[in-house]
Coordinates of C-alpha atoms in Angstrom, one line a residue:
M25 CA 2.3 -16.6 4.7
F26 CA -0.1 -14.0 6.2
N27 CA 0.0 -11.4 3.5
H28 CA -3.9 -11.9 2.9
Y29 CA -4.6 -10.8 6.4
P30 CA -5.3 -7.3 7.4
D31 CA -2.4 -5.4 9.1
W32 CA -3.5 -6.1 12.5
A33 CA -4.0 -9.6 12.2
Q34 CA -0.4 -9.8 10.5
Q35 CA 1.0 -8.1 13.6
L36 CA -0.9 -10.6 15.9
A37 CA 0.4 -13.5 14.0
Q38 CA 4.0 -12.2 14.0
K39 CA 4.0 -11.6 17.8
Y40 CA 2.6 -15.0 18.7
L41 CA 5.2 -16.7 16.4
S42 CA 8.0 -15.1 18.5
R43 CA 6.7 -17.8 21.1
T44 CA 7.1 -15.2 24.1
I45 CA 3.5 -13.9 24.2
N46 CA 0.3 -15.9 24.3
Q47 CA -2.3 -13.4 25.5
F48 CA -3.5 -10.6 23.2
I49 CA -6.0 -7.7 23.8
L50 CA -7.7 -6.5 20.6
H51 CA -9.5 -3.2 20.8
G52 CA -11.0 -0.8 18.5
N53 CA -13.4 -1.8 15.7
V54 CA -14.0 -5.4 17.1
H55 CA -17.5 -5.9 16.0
D56 CA -17.0 -5.5 12.5
L57 CA -16.1 -7.5 9.4
V58 CA -12.6 -8.5 8.5
P59 CA -11.1 -8.2 4.7
L60 CA -9.5 -11.2 3.5
N61 CA -7.5 -10.9 0.1
K62 CA -7.4 -14.3 -1.7
E63 CA -6.3 -14.8 -5.2
G64 CA -6.9 -11.0 -6.1
E65 CA -10.3 -10.9 -4.5
T66 CA -11.3 -9.6 -1.2
D67 CA -13.8 -11.5 1.1
F68 CA -15.4 -10.1 4.1
V69 CA -16.1 -12.3 7.2
R70 CA -17.1 -11.8 10.7
L71 CA -14.3 -11.6 13.4
K72 CA -15.2 -14.7 15.2
E73 CA -15.6 -16.7 11.9
F74 CA -12.1 -15.3 11.0
F75 CA -10.7 -16.5 14.2
S76 CA -12.4 -20.0 14.1
K77 CA -12.0 -20.8 10.3
E78 CA -9.1 -18.7 9.2
F79 CA -6.5 -17.5 11.9
F80 CA -7.0 -20.5 14.4
G81 CA -8.3 -22.9 11.6
A82 CA -5.4 -25.3 12.3
R83 CA -6.1 -25.4 15.9
D84 CA -7.4 -28.5 17.4
Y85 CA -9.9 -26.7 19.5
V86 CA -11.2 -23.0 19.5
I87 CA -13.4 -21.8 22.3
F88 CA -15.5 -18.7 22.7
Y89 CA -16.7 -17.1 25.8
D90 CA -18.8 -14.2 27.0
R91 CA -20.7 -13.4 30.1
S92 CA -24.1 -13.6 28.2
S93 CA -23.7 -16.7 26.1
G94 CA -21.2 -18.5 28.4
I95 CA -19.0 -21.0 26.8
Y96 CA -19.4 -21.9 23.2
F97 CA -17.4 -23.7 20.4
R98 CA -16.1 -23.6 17.0
D99 CA -17.7 -26.9 16.1
Q100 CA -19.4 -29.8 17.3
E101 CA -16.0 -32.0 17.6
T102 CA -14.9 -29.3 20.2
Q103 CA -18.0 -29.4 22.1
K104 CA -18.2 -33.2 22.2
D105 CA -14.5 -33.3 23.5
F106 CA -15.2 -30.5 26.1
N107 CA -18.3 -32.4 27.4
R108 CA -16.5 -35.7 27.6
A109 CA -13.9 -34.0 29.9
L110 CA -16.7 -32.4 31.9
S111 CA -18.6 -35.6 32.3
G112 CA -15.6 -37.2 33.7
R113 CA -15.2 -34.2 36.2
D114 CA -18.8 -34.4 37.1
S115 CA -18.5 -38.1 38.1
L116 CA -15.5 -37.5 40.1
L117 CA -16.6 -34.5 41.9
G118 CA -20.5 -34.9 42.0
T119 CA -21.2 -32.0 40.0
D120 CA -23.5 -31.4 37.0
Y121 CA -21.6 -29.0 34.8
A122 CA -22.0 -30.9 31.7
D123 CA -25.8 -30.6 31.9
N124 CA -25.6 -27.1 33.2
L125 CA -22.8 -25.1 32.2
P126 CA -22.0 -21.9 34.2
K127 CA -21.7 -18.4 32.7
D128 CA -19.9 -16.6 35.6
P129 CA -16.1 -16.0 35.1
V130 CA -14.7 -17.6 38.0
R131 CA -16.5 -21.1 37.5
V132 CA -16.0 -20.9 33.8
F133 CA -12.2 -20.1 34.1
S134 CA -11.9 -22.8 36.8
L135 CA -13.4 -25.5 34.2
L136 CA -11.4 -24.0 31.4
E137 CA -8.1 -24.1 33.1
Q138 CA -8.5 -27.9 34.1
Y139 CA -9.5 -28.8 30.6
F140 CA -6.6 -26.8 29.1
R141 CA -4.0 -28.5 31.3
V142 CA -5.3 -32.0 30.6
R143 CA -5.4 -31.3 26.7
F144 CA -1.9 -29.8 26.8
D145 CA -0.5 -33.1 28.0
N146 CA -2.1 -34.6 24.9
K147 CA -0.3 -32.0 22.9
K148 CA -3.3 -30.4 21.7
S149 CA -3.6 -26.6 20.3
I150 CA -6.2 -24.6 21.7
A151 CA -7.4 -21.0 21.2
L152 CA -9.8 -19.0 23.7
V153 CA -11.6 -15.8 22.4
I154 CA -13.1 -13.8 25.2
D155 CA -15.6 -11.2 23.9
Y156 CA -16.7 -8.2 25.9
A157 CA -13.6 -8.3 28.1
E158 CA -14.5 -5.3 29.9
T159 CA -17.2 -7.1 31.6
I160 CA -14.8 -9.9 32.9
V161 CA -11.9 -7.6 34.1
P162 CA -13.3 -4.0 34.2
M163 CA -11.3 -1.0 34.9
N164 CA -11.3 -0.4 38.6
E165 CA -9.3 1.3 41.3
A166 CA -7.4 -1.4 43.2
G167 CA -9.3 -0.9 46.3
S168 CA -12.7 -1.1 44.7
T169 CA -12.3 -4.2 42.6
G170 CA -14.6 -7.0 43.6
S171 CA -13.8 -10.5 44.5
E172 CA -14.9 -12.1 41.3
D173 CA -12.9 -9.4 39.1
R174 CA -9.9 -10.2 41.0
T175 CA -10.2 -13.9 40.7
A176 CA -10.6 -13.5 36.9
M177 CA -7.7 -11.3 36.8
V178 CA -5.5 -13.9 38.5
Y179 CA -6.6 -16.6 36.0
L180 CA -5.9 -14.4 33.0
S181 CA -2.5 -13.4 34.4
R182 CA -1.5 -16.8 35.3
W183 CA -2.4 -18.2 31.8
A184 CA -0.2 -15.3 30.3
Q185 CA 2.9 -16.4 32.2
D186 CA 2.5 -19.9 33.2
P187 CA 5.4 -21.9 31.5
M188 CA 3.0 -24.8 30.7
F189 CA 0.7 -22.3 28.8
L190 CA 3.6 -20.5 27.2
A191 CA 5.1 -23.9 26.0
A192 CA 1.8 -25.2 24.6
D193 CA 0.2 -24.1 21.3
F194 CA -2.2 -22.0 23.2
T195 CA -3.7 -18.4 22.7
T196 CA -6.0 -16.0 24.5
I197 CA -7.8 -13.3 22.8
L198 CA -9.6 -10.5 24.7
L199 CA -11.9 -8.2 22.7
T200 CA -13.1 -4.9 23.9
E201 CA -13.9 -1.7 22.1
N202 CA -12.1 0.6 24.6
L203 CA -8.8 -0.4 26.0
A204 CA -9.5 2.3 28.8
D205 CA -12.3 -0.1 29.9
L206 CA -10.1 -2.8 30.8
N207 CA -8.3 -3.3 34.2
K208 CA -4.9 -1.3 33.9
T209 CA -3.1 -4.3 35.6
L210 CA -4.0 -6.7 32.8
V211 CA -3.3 -4.0 30.0
Q212 CA 0.1 -3.3 31.3
H213 CA 0.9 -6.9 32.0
P214 CA 4.5 -7.5 30.5
Y215 CA 3.2 -10.9 29.1
V216 CA 0.0 -9.4 27.5
N217 CA 0.1 -7.4 24.2
E218 CA -2.4 -5.0 22.9
I219 CA -3.3 -4.6 19.3
T220 CA -5.6 -1.9 17.6
I221 CA -8.2 -3.1 15.0
P222 CA -8.7 0.3 13.0
I223 CA -11.9 1.7 11.4
P224 CA -11.6 0.8 7.5
D225 CA -9.6 3.2 5.5
Q226 CA -10.6 4.5 1.9
Q227 CA -9.1 1.5 0.0
E228 CA -10.8 -1.0 2.3
R229 CA -14.1 0.8 2.2
S230 CA -13.9 1.1 -1.7
A231 CA -13.2 -2.9 -1.8
F232 CA -16.1 -3.6 0.4
I233 CA -18.4 -1.5 -1.8
E234 CA -17.4 -3.5 -4.9
F235 CA -17.9 -6.7 -2.8
E236 CA -21.4 -5.6 -1.9
T237 CA -22.4 -4.4 -5.3
S238 CA -21.3 -4.9 -8.9
A239 CA -20.7 -2.0 -11.0
D240 CA -24.0 -2.1 -12.9
V241 CA -26.0 -2.6 -9.7
F242 CA -24.2 0.2 -8.0
S243 CA -25.3 2.8 -10.5
D244 CA -28.9 1.7 -10.0
I245 CA -28.8 2.4 -6.3
S246 CA -26.6 5.7 -6.2
E247 CA -26.5 9.1 -7.9
V248 CA -22.9 9.5 -6.5
P249 CA -20.0 7.7 -7.9
Q250 CA -18.6 4.7 -6.0
K251 CA -15.2 6.5 -5.5
V252 CA -17.0 9.5 -3.9
V253 CA -19.2 7.2 -1.6
A254 CA -15.8 5.4 -0.4
Q255 CA -14.4 8.9 0.4
Q256 CA -17.5 10.3 2.0
T257 CA -17.9 7.3 4.3
A258 CA -14.7 8.1 6.3
G259 CA -15.3 7.1 9.9
L260 CA -18.0 4.4 9.3
N261 CA -17.2 0.6 9.4
F262 CA -18.2 -2.1 6.9
I263 CA -21.4 -2.9 8.7
N264 CA -22.4 0.8 8.8
I265 CA -21.7 1.0 4.8
R266 CA -23.6 -2.3 4.4
G267 CA -26.7 -0.6 6.0
I268 CA -26.4 2.3 3.8
L269 CA -26.1 0.1 0.6
S270 CA -29.0 -2.2 1.8
N271 CA -31.3 0.6 2.6
A272 CA -30.7 2.2 -0.8
K273 CA -31.7 -1.1 -2.3
Q274 CA -34.8 -2.2 -0.3
Q275 CA -36.2 1.5 -0.1
D276 CA -35.6 2.0 -3.6
Q277 CA -34.0 5.4 -2.8
K278 CA -30.7 6.2 -4.5
I279 CA -28.0 7.3 -2.4
S280 CA -27.4 11.0 -3.0
T281 CA -24.9 13.3 -1.5
K282 CA -27.4 14.6 1.0
R283 CA -28.6 11.1 2.2
L284 CA -25.1 9.9 2.4
S285 CA -24.2 13.0 4.7
E286 CA -27.1 12.4 6.7
A287 CA -26.6 8.6 7.3
K288 CA -23.1 9.3 8.0
K289 CA -23.8 12.0 10.6
E290 CA -26.4 9.8 12.3
L291 CA -24.2 6.4 12.3
I292 CA -21.1 8.3 13.6
E293 CA -23.1 10.2 16.3
A294 CA -24.6 6.8 17.3
E295 CA -21.2 5.0 17.3
A296 CA -19.8 7.8 19.5
Y297 CA -22.6 7.3 22.1
G298 CA -24.0 10.8 21.2
L299 CA -20.8 12.3 22.4
L300 CA -19.9 13.9 19.1
E301 CA -22.1 16.4 17.3
F302 CA -21.7 17.6 13.8
V303 CA -21.6 21.2 13.3
E304 CA -23.5 22.3 10.1
T305 CA -24.2 25.9 8.8
E306 CA -25.2 27.5 5.5
Y307 CA -22.9 30.4 6.2
T308 CA -19.3 31.1 5.0
L309 CA -16.7 33.5 6.0
D310 CA -18.6 36.0 3.9
N311 CA -21.3 36.2 6.5
V312 CA -18.7 37.0 9.2
A313 CA -18.7 40.8 9.9
G314 CA -15.3 42.5 10.5
H315 CA -12.4 40.4 11.6
T316 CA -10.9 41.0 8.0
A317 CA -7.4 40.0 8.9
V318 CA -8.5 36.9 10.6
K319 CA -10.6 35.9 7.8
K320 CA -7.9 36.4 5.2
H321 CA -5.7 34.2 7.4
L322 CA -8.2 31.4 7.6
R323 CA -8.8 31.6 3.9
Q324 CA -5.3 31.0 3.4
A325 CA -5.5 27.8 5.3
V326 CA -8.5 26.8 3.1
K327 CA -6.5 27.5 0.0
A328 CA -3.7 25.4 1.4
L329 CA -5.9 22.3 2.3
N330 CA -7.7 22.5 -1.0
N331 CA -4.1 22.3 -2.7
G332 CA -3.3 19.5 -0.7
R333 CA -0.6 21.2 1.2
K334 CA -1.6 19.8 4.5
D335 CA 2.1 20.0 5.7
V336 CA 1.9 23.8 6.1
L337 CA -1.2 23.7 8.1
P338 CA -1.0 24.2 12.0
M339 CA -1.9 21.2 14.2
G340 CA -4.6 23.5 15.9
Y341 CA -5.8 27.1 16.5
L342 CA -6.6 28.8 19.8
V343 CA -9.3 31.2 19.0
C344 CA -9.7 33.9 21.7
G345 CA -11.3 37.2 22.5
P346 CA -14.0 38.8 24.8
V347 CA -17.5 37.3 24.9
G348 CA -19.7 38.2 22.0
T349 CA -17.1 38.6 19.4
G350 CA -18.2 35.7 17.3
K351 CA -15.7 32.9 18.0
T352 CA -17.9 30.0 17.5
F353 CA -19.6 31.5 14.6
M354 CA -16.2 32.4 12.8
V355 CA -15.1 28.7 13.3
T356 CA -18.3 27.1 12.0
C357 CA -18.1 29.5 8.9
F358 CA -14.6 28.3 8.3
A359 CA -15.5 24.6 8.4
S360 CA -18.3 25.3 5.9
E361 CA -16.0 27.2 3.5
V362 CA -13.1 24.6 3.7
G363 CA -15.6 21.8 2.9
I364 CA -14.8 19.3 5.7
P365 CA -16.9 17.9 8.5
M366 CA -16.7 19.6 11.8
V367 CA -17.5 17.9 14.8
K368 CA -18.2 19.5 18.4
L369 CA -17.1 17.4 21.5
K370 CA -20.0 17.0 23.9
N371 CA -19.5 16.3 27.5
F372 CA -17.7 12.8 27.5
R373 CA -17.2 12.9 31.4
S374 CA -19.0 10.2 33.6
Q375 CA -19.4 9.6 37.3
W376 CA -18.4 6.0 36.8
Q377 CA -15.0 4.7 37.2
G378 CA -13.1 4.3 33.8
V379 CA -16.0 5.3 31.6
T380 CA -14.7 8.8 30.9
E381 CA -11.3 7.4 29.6
G382 CA -13.1 4.9 27.6
N383 CA -15.4 7.4 26.0
L384 CA -12.5 9.7 25.0
E385 CA -10.7 6.7 23.6
K386 CA -13.8 6.0 21.4
I387 CA -14.1 9.6 20.2
L388 CA -10.5 10.0 19.4
G389 CA -10.6 6.6 17.4
L390 CA -13.4 8.1 15.5
L391 CA -11.7 11.3 14.9
K392 CA -8.7 9.5 13.4
A393 CA -10.9 7.5 11.0
M394 CA -13.0 10.4 9.9
A395 CA -10.0 12.4 8.8
P396 CA -9.9 15.0 7.3
V397 CA -12.0 16.7 10.0
A398 CA -12.3 19.8 12.1
V399 CA -12.7 19.7 16.1
M400 CA -14.4 22.5 17.8
I401 CA -13.9 22.8 21.6
D402 CA -16.0 25.6 22.9
E403 CA -15.0 27.0 26.6
A404 CA -11.7 25.0 26.1
D405 CA -10.2 26.6 29.4
A406 CA -12.9 24.6 31.4
Y407 CA -13.5 21.9 29.0
L408 CA -10.1 20.3 28.7
G409 CA -9.0 20.6 32.3
D410 CA -5.4 20.5 33.4
R411 CA -2.6 18.0 34.0
D412 CA -2.4 19.0 37.7
Q413 CA -6.2 18.8 38.5
S414 CA -6.9 16.4 41.4
G415 CA -9.9 15.3 43.5
D416 CA -11.4 13.0 41.1
S417 CA -9.0 10.0 41.4
G418 CA -6.8 11.4 38.7
V419 CA -9.4 11.1 35.9
S420 CA -9.0 15.0 34.8
S421 CA -5.1 14.6 34.5
R422 CA -5.5 11.3 32.6
V423 CA -8.1 12.8 30.1
F424 CA -5.7 15.9 29.8
S425 CA -2.8 13.6 29.0
Q426 CA -5.0 11.6 26.4
I427 CA -5.9 14.7 24.7
A428 CA -2.5 16.6 24.7
S429 CA -0.8 13.5 23.3
F430 CA -3.3 12.9 20.7
M431 CA -3.3 16.7 19.5
S432 CA 0.6 16.6 19.3
D433 CA 0.7 13.6 16.8
T434 CA 2.3 15.0 13.7
S435 CA 0.7 12.4 11.5
N436 CA -2.6 14.2 12.0
R437 CA -1.3 17.5 10.7
G438 CA -3.7 18.7 8.2
E439 CA -6.2 15.6 8.9
I440 CA -7.4 16.8 12.3
L441 CA -7.7 20.5 12.7
W442 CA -8.4 21.5 16.2
F443 CA -10.2 24.8 17.3
L444 CA -10.1 25.5 20.8
M445 CA -12.1 28.6 21.8
T446 CA -11.9 30.5 25.1
A447 CA -12.5 34.1 26.3
R448 CA -9.9 33.4 29.0
P449 CA -6.9 32.0 27.2
D450 CA -4.7 32.7 30.4
L451 CA -6.6 30.1 32.2
M452 CA -5.5 27.3 29.6
P453 CA -2.5 25.3 30.5
V454 CA 0.6 25.9 28.4
D455 CA 0.8 22.3 27.4
L456 CA -2.2 22.8 25.0
K457 CA -1.3 26.1 23.7
R458 CA 2.4 25.4 22.9
Q459 CA 3.7 24.9 19.4
G460 CA 3.0 21.4 18.2
R461 CA -0.5 21.5 19.5
A462 CA -2.7 24.8 19.2
E463 CA -0.1 26.5 17.1
E464 CA -2.0 29.5 15.9
H465 CA -3.6 31.8 18.3
L466 CA -6.2 34.0 16.7
A467 CA -7.7 36.9 18.5
L468 CA -11.2 38.4 17.8
F469 CA -12.1 41.9 19.0
P470 CA -15.2 44.3 19.0
P471 CA -15.1 46.5 15.9
H472 CA -12.7 49.4 16.3
T473 CA -13.3 51.2 13.0
K474 CA -16.4 52.9 11.7
E475 CA -16.2 50.5 8.5
D476 CA -16.2 47.5 10.8
R477 CA -19.0 48.7 12.9
I478 CA -21.2 49.3 9.9
E479 CA -20.3 45.8 8.4
L480 CA -21.3 44.3 11.7
F481 CA -24.6 46.3 11.8
E482 CA -25.5 45.0 8.3
A483 CA -24.6 41.6 9.2
M484 CA -26.6 41.6 12.5
K485 CA -29.5 43.2 10.8
N486 CA -29.8 40.4 8.2
K487 CA -29.4 37.7 11.1
S488 CA -32.0 39.2 13.1
G489 CA -34.4 39.8 10.2
L490 CA -34.7 43.4 10.9
Q491 CA -36.8 45.3 8.3
L492 CA -36.1 49.1 7.9
T493 CA -38.6 51.6 6.3
E494 CA -35.6 53.0 4.6
E495 CA -32.0 52.5 4.3
Y496 CA -30.4 53.9 7.4
V497 CA -27.2 53.5 9.5
P498 CA -27.9 54.5 13.4
K499 CA -26.0 57.4 14.5
L500 CA -24.7 55.3 17.5
I501 CA -23.1 52.9 15.1
K502 CA -21.2 55.8 13.6
K503 CA -19.7 57.0 16.7
D504 CA -16.3 56.1 17.7
S505 CA -17.3 55.4 21.3
N506 CA -19.5 52.7 20.2
R507 CA -18.2 49.2 21.3
L508 CA -21.1 46.9 21.0
S509 CA -20.2 43.3 20.3
G510 CA -22.2 41.4 17.9
A511 CA -24.3 39.7 20.5
D512 CA -24.9 43.2 21.9
M513 CA -25.8 44.4 18.6
E514 CA -28.2 41.6 17.9
A515 CA -30.1 41.9 21.2
A516 CA -30.5 45.7 20.6
L517 CA -31.9 45.0 17.1
T518 CA -34.5 42.7 18.5
R519 CA -35.5 45.2 20.9
A520 CA -36.1 47.6 18.0
K521 CA -38.3 45.0 16.4
F522 CA -40.1 44.4 19.6
R523 CA -40.8 48.4 19.7
A524 CA -42.1 48.2 16.1
A525 CA -44.3 45.4 16.8
A526 CA -45.9 47.1 19.8
Q527 CA -47.0 49.6 17.2
N528 CA -48.4 47.1 15.0
S529 CA -45.6 47.4 12.3
E530 CA -43.3 44.9 10.9
K531 CA -40.9 47.3 9.7
V532 CA -38.5 49.6 12.0
T533 CA -38.3 53.2 11.5
P534 CA -35.0 55.1 11.8
E535 CA -36.4 57.0 14.9
I536 CA -37.4 53.5 16.7
L537 CA -34.1 52.0 15.7
D538 CA -32.0 55.0 17.2
A539 CA -34.4 55.0 20.3
A540 CA -33.7 51.3 20.9
L541 CA -30.0 51.6 20.5
N542 CA -29.6 54.5 22.7
D543 CA -31.8 52.9 25.4
F544 CA -29.8 49.6 25.2
L545 CA -27.5 49.0 28.1
P546 CA -25.3 46.0 27.5
P547 CA -24.5 44.1 30.7
T548 CA -21.4 45.9 32.1
Y549 CA -18.7 44.0 33.2
P550 CA -15.7 46.2 32.2
Q551 CA -13.0 44.8 34.3
E552 CA -13.8 41.2 33.1
I553 CA -14.0 42.5 29.4
E554 CA -10.8 44.3 29.7
L555 CA -9.0 41.3 31.1
Q556 CA -10.5 39.0 28.3
T557 CA -9.4 41.6 25.7
L558 CA -5.7 42.0 27.0
S559 CA -5.5 38.2 27.4
A560 CA -6.3 37.9 23.8
V561 CA -3.8 40.6 22.9
I562 CA -1.0 39.0 24.7
E563 CA -2.1 35.6 23.3
C564 CA -2.2 36.5 19.6
T565 CA 0.8 35.0 17.6
S566 CA 0.6 37.4 14.7
K567 CA 1.0 41.1 14.9
E568 CA -0.7 41.8 11.8
L569 CA -4.0 40.0 13.2
L570 CA -4.1 42.6 16.0
P571 CA -6.1 46.0 15.8
E572 CA -3.6 48.7 15.2
R573 CA -4.0 50.2 18.6
Y574 CA -2.5 47.0 20.3
R575 CA 0.2 46.3 18.0
E576 CA 2.8 48.5 19.4
M577 CA 1.7 48.2 23.0
D578 CA 4.4 47.3 25.6
R579 CA 4.0 43.5 26.3
G580 CA 5.4 43.9 29.7
E581 CA 3.0 46.6 30.5
I582 CA -0.1 44.5 29.2
L583 CA 1.0 41.6 31.5
E584 CA 1.2 43.8 34.5
K585 CA -2.4 45.2 33.7
I586 CA -3.6 41.5 33.3
E587 CA -2.2 40.6 36.8
N588 CA -3.8 43.5 38.3
L589 CA -7.1 42.8 36.7
K590 CA -7.0 39.2 37.9
L591 CA -6.6 40.3 41.5
R592 CA -9.6 42.8 40.9
V593 CA -12.0 40.3 39.3
G594 CA -10.9 37.5 41.7

């Protein structure tokens, strides 16, 4: 009966037909088009049009409401019937609502309830659709909820469980993008059901592109095959895709891989309220100096993903090591090589009640729709918080639970690849580091062999744009005592360029280079660096990824050293 509806609408219909629930919260992609499959063809309509003409097409009356527009109706017949009822009320109570409809929830819900009860007596069927429900019953702590919010909450709760409303052919639909933005009392109400409207999958996107363009027209507006466009628009909704297609038609600029990538990046960052940032680089793992074993390990993951073996990939990686060892650069290069988009989570926390959880819900929904995707979280020990954090009304612990639950969803294996980076893995909660979440722990260290030091020097020389008067490897680089990190070496080479510039030369002589390196004193925090190094050693989940000097070290002894260092560095 409902086979031509999308899955979420079929779920809604089945739950309503159980006759035990009449109030539903629809959240997620609520401001998009709805695909309808009829007689082998797919049509796309607005959500409100879907409710008024299709889903509730047989209802006697369909009413819509939001705080801005107030009450509005499916058709003139419904409006006339409502106005007749309102005129009778006005003449009885001396009000003028028929000529001046209120828009505030309390008066609107009072009028609607009186209207509903009268029409239920006449065996009429009614559907009420409330848009932007988070503005009617917003997320608030119980003690800070305003009088208007509480009153609106009482009306909705009563409609959800009143026997008269349950016995009638009556449905309330509340629309909101983020479930976390709604009052939790309503979300958790036993007579209220929540249903997610997902962002379109590849099959739906492909059907929509066919709906918007015919085969011959599509070739006129795109250099990229239709199938590839459907694949590369993962994370976009139908309206976003329509914008890309319309722009190609109107601007007479064919869709190219580059334009498609730029448009997707811009649209998704906008959809995420600027809380997601795409990470792009022209480098690959070939540009990473040293870390040979780690690069080999990551390239095995690239091979597995390219061969479709998502089942063998870890849920996520914990990348640790002392500051300056190139953790962020390594992960960025991996994303470039594996050929999937990588995004970086920006600060989604807010001072306003409920906004933080809503932001995170939006972000996680987009990540699910964008899959396959890699997610980079730098300074993860500080960014993700802890289950036991307090002092912010429980926001941090709720955020932590949301992320931990999402990371452990096994359906995301090989689809959403997490990279948690930190110099202090010992500060991260075990919940995130355990198997089933950040399963593989990779440790990066400063170069320990002469070959690694020379390789790092060459890489930093190219990165900094250092030009030498002749091929030369500095004496300090060859010394076994040298422990410069990549960041240190880049800073030292920049100083060498500065000295050459002071002598009006663009190129650096071996003498200037040696002098600059010998003069360079990296910021010295020996105890902090040792703590970070040993923490990375103890955290690494693969012995072959450790430098040889650390492989046979007694782990009990390392743990004891770590505890002593923690006491010393505070």
